[in-house]
Every structure is written in structure tokens, then in C-alpha cells.
């Protein structure tokens, strides 16, 4: 308890040590980040500007797009900037801020996906009561609860880490400040904290994954009695959601459901989780959705195909 924190900054090893690979990382991830921000911003603008995209699903999608825009922005700009410097450092306060931001937006993303799954369940399994159950107040409550839950998850993660004593060394074999590498650097017994991290991050990911997959299985079973056109439309929507669930939840389960240890593959797994779902979600949710693509065409004054009215 008397150990003081002697660390004022951390040294990040980054993704690669090779200068050539760092130049490649700069080009690739700069492009990915710009596309991520523009793609999700386009979805948000389209949904809010369109008079036809007023269903609860699009309300949740706009929140998901905002979270997807912010989630990589907590870590990727720093990673891109670090490709220009030999010694990659981050202050203690900056490290804790990065840890909080990444888990806040990443956790909120998971809870928003759960809200979207509930919306699809009600729409398909209880269609006659859909407008009553998913009214403006209920969807606002679900979205607000998702952000609050993401905040509570992240603040617990951050408070557990910030109170640990760090005496040195202060080298993190990663491209950003995450909880497992920080626990490894702490000069104290982190066994209990590690268990809480598993319960806080790992179990949230696992339970959310089970709930989401179960809900979509129930939805698919309910589709057997529907017309072929209804099945096609529902399968298209649910297929997009299931792809997103797999992209978002499988990496965190790999990272956080095990004890507090670091593996060689951790950097690539968490990089995939931070970069790819936010980049791909605008494509997943728009390319297979005629309502969104038509709204985008109308927003930019682009005429559709000759078969469209």
C-alpha cells in the first residue's frame, strides 16, 4: 500500500519495429481511418436527413455509427502519428484517457447491438405490437441505457487500473494502452483485479454474444411460417446484424475472457476489433438495404436505376 507510482509516461512498442512496415501502417491505417469516419458520418447524416428512415432500427443504427466513428478515433490517430517517431511515448493521464475512451465506445457498441437485436426480435416475432413496444420513448431509453452501460463498464475498468502502483519499467508491447499490458506492468498483486477484468469485459462479451445469437436463432425459427418475401427481407436484415455481432464480439471474447495474460496474437486481434468492424459496418448495413441506399441517392441527388420509381 505504501508503493508510490513512479511512472509519468509509458513507452509503446507499436505494431512493428521495421521502419518500412511503419510506413506501410501509416498509409493503410490513415486510409482506413478516413474511410471509417466518412462512412459512418454518411450513415448518420443520411438517417437524420431522410424522412423515410424513421424506424427504430435506423435510430439505433445512427447511434451505432457514432460509436463506430469514435471507437477507433480513441487509438488509431495516436498509432498513425507514432509511425513518424522512434520513441513512442504516452503520458500516464493520456494512457488512462485512452483506456477509458476505447472501452467506453467499444462497450457501448456491444450494448447497442443488443438493443438492435431486441428491436429485430419485436419486429419479427411480435409485429402487431411493434409500434407500441418500440415507441419513441422506449427506443430512446434503450439507446440511453446502452451509453450509460458503456460508461459504467469503462469507468470501472479505468478506476481499477489507475489506482495500481507502477514503478517501472514502463514499456507496453502494444500500440495503445489496454488493461492486460498495464496489469502486467503494475508492481503489485493484480490477481483480484484480473478476475474483475474478466468479469467486467470477458463476461459482458460472452453473455452478450450468447444473448444475441440466441435471439437471432429464435427470430429465424419464427420466420418459417412467414411468406418467402417476408423471410427474404428479414434474413437480409438479420444476416447483416449477425455478421456485425461476430466481427464485434469474437475478438473481445478472445482478449478478455481468459486470465490476465498477454499473448503474441493480442495486438493483431485487438487491432482487428478496433479497425475492421467500424470500417465495415457502414457497408454491411447499407449495401444490402435498399431503403438506406435510396435515401443516400435522394440526399445527393443521384437517380436510381430505370426500374426504380
XYZ file of C-alpha atoms in Angstrom:
309
model
C 0.000 0.000 0.000
C 2.969 2.287 0.549
C 4.269 1.829 -3.005
C 4.156 5.053 -4.956
C 3.556 5.499 -8.656
C 6.901 6.483 -10.174
C 5.753 6.321 -13.803
C 4.757 9.554 -15.564
C 4.715 8.131 -19.102
C 4.625 4.810 -20.926
C 6.625 3.694 -23.953
C 4.584 1.964 -26.656
C 6.302 -0.629 -28.848
C 3.703 -0.201 -31.600
C 2.796 -2.808 -34.180
C 6.134 -3.222 -35.939
C 9.737 -2.212 -35.311
C 10.680 -2.065 -39.000
C 10.619 1.462 -40.482
C 9.331 0.094 -43.788
C 6.404 -1.622 -42.099
C 5.656 1.522 -40.105
C 5.425 3.486 -43.363
C 3.022 0.867 -44.700
C 0.984 1.119 -41.473
C 0.796 4.895 -41.863
C -0.635 4.646 -45.380
C -3.014 1.736 -44.710
C -4.442 2.886 -41.382
C -4.667 6.529 -42.424
C -6.814 5.415 -45.353
C -8.863 3.070 -43.172
C -9.481 5.746 -40.556
C -10.597 8.362 -43.089
C -12.948 5.832 -44.716
C -14.297 4.816 -41.297
C -15.074 8.383 -40.246
C -16.576 9.356 -43.614
C -18.581 6.134 -43.966
C -20.163 6.334 -40.525
C -20.706 10.088 -40.835
C -22.517 9.463 -44.117
C -24.819 6.945 -42.420
C -25.578 9.389 -39.578
C -26.303 12.273 -41.972
C -28.459 10.089 -44.239
C -30.591 8.753 -41.377
C -31.112 12.165 -39.783
C -31.799 13.936 -43.101
C -34.152 11.313 -44.515
C -37.896 11.431 -43.880
C -38.281 7.721 -44.688
C -35.643 6.266 -42.344
C -37.631 6.846 -39.154
C -37.940 3.232 -37.988
C -36.338 2.332 -34.624
C -33.739 0.176 -36.419
C -32.294 3.269 -38.118
C -32.384 5.224 -34.865
C -30.166 2.563 -33.283
C -28.011 2.401 -36.422
C -27.254 6.123 -36.181
C -26.097 5.634 -32.580
C -24.018 2.616 -33.620
C -22.414 4.631 -36.412
C -21.497 7.396 -33.973
C -19.918 4.857 -31.600
C -18.124 3.255 -34.557
C -16.757 6.644 -35.569
C -15.463 7.396 -32.066
C -14.160 3.932 -31.112
C -11.143 3.827 -33.481
C -10.610 7.569 -33.003
C -9.593 6.845 -29.403
C -6.496 4.918 -30.522
C -5.867 4.997 -34.285
C -4.741 8.665 -34.661
C -2.085 8.141 -31.954
C -0.957 4.918 -33.641
C -0.696 6.698 -37.008
C 1.237 9.628 -35.525
C 3.640 7.231 -33.778
C 4.807 5.829 -37.118
C 6.870 9.019 -37.529
C 8.754 8.811 -34.227
C 11.414 6.430 -32.980
C 10.370 6.507 -29.317
C 6.612 6.218 -28.956
C 5.505 7.613 -25.614
C 2.207 8.462 -23.980
C 1.688 10.273 -20.675
C 0.128 8.479 -17.712
C -3.020 10.628 -17.945
C -3.126 10.177 -21.703
C -2.832 6.429 -21.235
C -5.733 6.298 -18.795
C -7.814 8.538 -21.072
C -7.124 6.217 -23.994
C -8.059 3.175 -21.894
C -11.334 4.789 -20.799
C -12.287 6.024 -24.287
C -11.582 2.721 -26.032
C -13.621 0.690 -23.539
C -16.399 3.290 -23.376
C -17.103 3.317 -27.109
C -16.311 -0.377 -27.557
C -18.625 -1.349 -24.703
C -21.383 0.960 -25.929
C -21.118 -0.661 -29.359
C -21.843 -4.075 -27.814
C -24.836 -2.805 -25.835
C -26.249 -1.025 -28.909
C -26.046 -4.285 -30.856
C -28.065 -5.916 -28.072
C -30.697 -3.173 -28.347
C -30.812 -3.672 -32.128
C -31.308 -7.419 -31.655
C -34.228 -6.724 -29.304
C -35.705 -4.371 -31.897
C -35.484 -7.078 -34.599
C -36.977 -9.659 -32.227
C -40.009 -7.474 -31.510
C -40.415 -6.500 -35.187
C -40.411 -10.109 -36.431
C -41.844 -12.105 -33.507
C -44.424 -9.569 -32.274
C -45.237 -7.470 -35.356
C -48.718 -6.420 -34.201
C -47.316 -4.857 -31.027
C -44.133 -3.476 -32.594
C -45.146 0.191 -32.832
C -46.491 0.129 -29.276
C -43.458 -1.580 -27.734
C -40.791 0.283 -29.720
C -42.221 3.778 -29.417
C -40.031 6.872 -29.321
C -39.658 6.743 -25.538
C -38.670 3.057 -25.425
C -36.036 3.320 -28.157
C -34.616 6.457 -26.553
C -34.443 4.605 -23.237
C -32.655 1.626 -24.827
C -30.119 3.846 -26.595
C -29.517 5.899 -23.444
C -29.121 2.734 -21.361
C -26.534 1.454 -23.863
C -24.408 4.592 -23.442
C -24.760 4.510 -19.644
C -23.823 0.816 -19.540
C -20.789 1.516 -21.742
C -19.744 4.311 -19.385
C -20.125 2.158 -16.258
C -18.152 -0.677 -17.859
C -15.359 1.684 -18.874
C -15.151 3.709 -15.665
C -14.833 0.511 -13.619
C -12.065 -0.718 -15.913
C -10.257 2.608 -15.655
C -10.627 3.025 -11.883
C -9.266 -0.479 -11.318
C -6.189 0.370 -13.384
C -5.475 3.953 -12.364
C -5.139 3.064 -8.666
C -2.433 0.440 -9.339
C 1.196 1.336 -8.491
C 3.578 1.479 -11.468
C 7.241 1.502 -10.500
C 8.852 0.702 -13.856
C 9.708 -0.500 -16.390
C 7.060 1.370 -18.345
C 7.231 -0.364 -21.748
C 3.964 -1.588 -23.267
C 4.215 -4.149 -26.054
C 1.179 -2.775 -27.833
C 0.084 0.212 -29.942
C -2.241 1.629 -27.260
C -2.941 1.402 -23.534
C -5.069 -1.628 -22.792
C -5.813 -3.232 -19.471
C -3.865 -6.517 -19.771
C -0.482 -4.924 -20.673
C -0.974 -2.366 -17.881
C -1.731 -5.051 -15.310
C 1.480 -6.781 -16.392
C 3.469 -3.594 -15.567
C 1.927 -2.985 -12.140
C 4.278 -3.607 -9.195
C 1.526 -5.192 -7.090
C -0.536 -8.353 -6.952
C -3.132 -7.929 -9.729
C -4.854 -11.314 -9.369
C -8.111 -9.899 -7.955
C -8.099 -7.003 -10.436
C -7.542 -9.506 -13.238
C -10.582 -11.511 -12.120
C -12.702 -8.358 -12.074
C -11.495 -7.522 -15.597
C -12.564 -10.992 -16.750
C -15.968 -10.475 -15.120
C -16.329 -6.924 -16.446
C -15.059 -7.318 -20.008
C -14.951 -11.036 -20.719
C -18.317 -11.967 -19.286
C -20.033 -8.946 -20.844
C -18.736 -10.066 -24.245
C -19.644 -13.732 -23.683
C -23.121 -13.099 -22.238
C -23.903 -10.531 -24.954
C -22.751 -12.991 -27.627
C -24.944 -15.787 -26.228
C -27.970 -13.480 -25.879
C -27.536 -12.073 -29.391
C -27.049 -15.433 -31.122
C -29.973 -16.939 -29.182
C -32.234 -14.043 -30.155
C -31.399 -14.429 -33.835
C -31.966 -18.199 -33.659
C -35.434 -17.508 -32.190
C -36.060 -14.960 -34.959
C -35.014 -17.417 -37.675
C -37.270 -20.117 -36.219
C -40.201 -17.689 -36.281
C -39.577 -16.962 -39.960
C -40.535 -20.493 -41.034
C -44.232 -19.603 -41.047
C -43.786 -16.363 -42.992
C -44.094 -15.715 -46.725
C -40.992 -16.056 -48.901
C -40.785 -12.266 -49.381
C -41.007 -11.628 -45.624
C -38.350 -14.272 -44.995
C -36.054 -12.771 -47.613
C -36.293 -9.267 -46.179
C -35.892 -10.429 -42.569
C -32.971 -12.722 -43.431
C -31.215 -9.870 -45.206
C -31.536 -7.600 -42.169
C -30.680 -10.284 -39.604
C -27.775 -11.521 -41.738
C -26.191 -8.065 -41.567
C -26.658 -7.978 -37.799
C -25.180 -11.458 -37.286
C -22.078 -10.567 -39.334
C -21.588 -7.457 -37.194
C -22.069 -9.436 -33.968
C -19.344 -11.891 -34.995
C -16.938 -9.108 -36.002
C -17.516 -7.116 -32.818
C -17.762 -9.806 -30.127
C -15.394 -12.646 -31.073
C -12.159 -10.589 -30.598
C -13.120 -9.268 -27.108
C -14.032 -12.786 -26.009
C -10.566 -13.945 -27.081
C -8.912 -10.993 -25.335
C -10.761 -10.690 -22.035
C -12.409 -13.976 -21.106
C -9.072 -15.566 -20.170
C -6.879 -14.697 -17.157
C -4.817 -11.510 -17.211
C -2.048 -12.619 -19.554
C -0.686 -11.224 -22.807
C -0.256 -13.331 -25.940
C 1.675 -12.681 -29.138
C -1.562 -12.537 -31.138
C -3.200 -9.935 -28.860
C -2.025 -6.913 -30.848
C -3.426 -8.197 -34.128
C -6.695 -9.361 -32.551
C -7.400 -6.043 -30.838
C -6.274 -4.150 -33.956
C -8.827 -6.098 -35.991
C -11.515 -5.312 -33.397
C -10.733 -1.586 -33.370
C -10.324 -1.094 -37.119
C -12.430 -3.558 -39.084
C -15.989 -3.522 -37.596
C -16.252 0.308 -37.638
C -14.870 0.301 -41.193
C -17.169 -2.460 -42.483
C -20.406 -1.657 -40.619
C -21.461 1.186 -42.973
C -21.046 -1.231 -45.899
C -22.759 -4.127 -44.121
C -25.794 -2.054 -43.153
C -26.184 -0.068 -46.391
C -25.225 -2.248 -49.370
C -27.910 -4.828 -48.550
C -30.531 -2.262 -47.517
C -32.453 -0.624 -50.347
C -34.093 1.923 -48.039
C -30.723 3.309 -46.946
C -29.173 3.282 -50.430
C -32.245 5.008 -51.895
C -32.123 7.625 -49.125
C -28.443 8.231 -49.910
C -29.222 8.660 -53.605
C -32.000 11.106 -52.784
C -29.750 13.007 -50.366
C -27.095 13.536 -53.050
C -29.499 13.900 -55.957
C -28.396 10.661 -57.647
C -31.043 8.951 -59.738
C -31.584 5.224 -59.272
C -31.903 2.564 -61.957
C -34.612 2.813 -64.556
C -36.664 0.228 -62.693
C -36.979 2.423 -59.647
C -39.714 4.980 -59.150
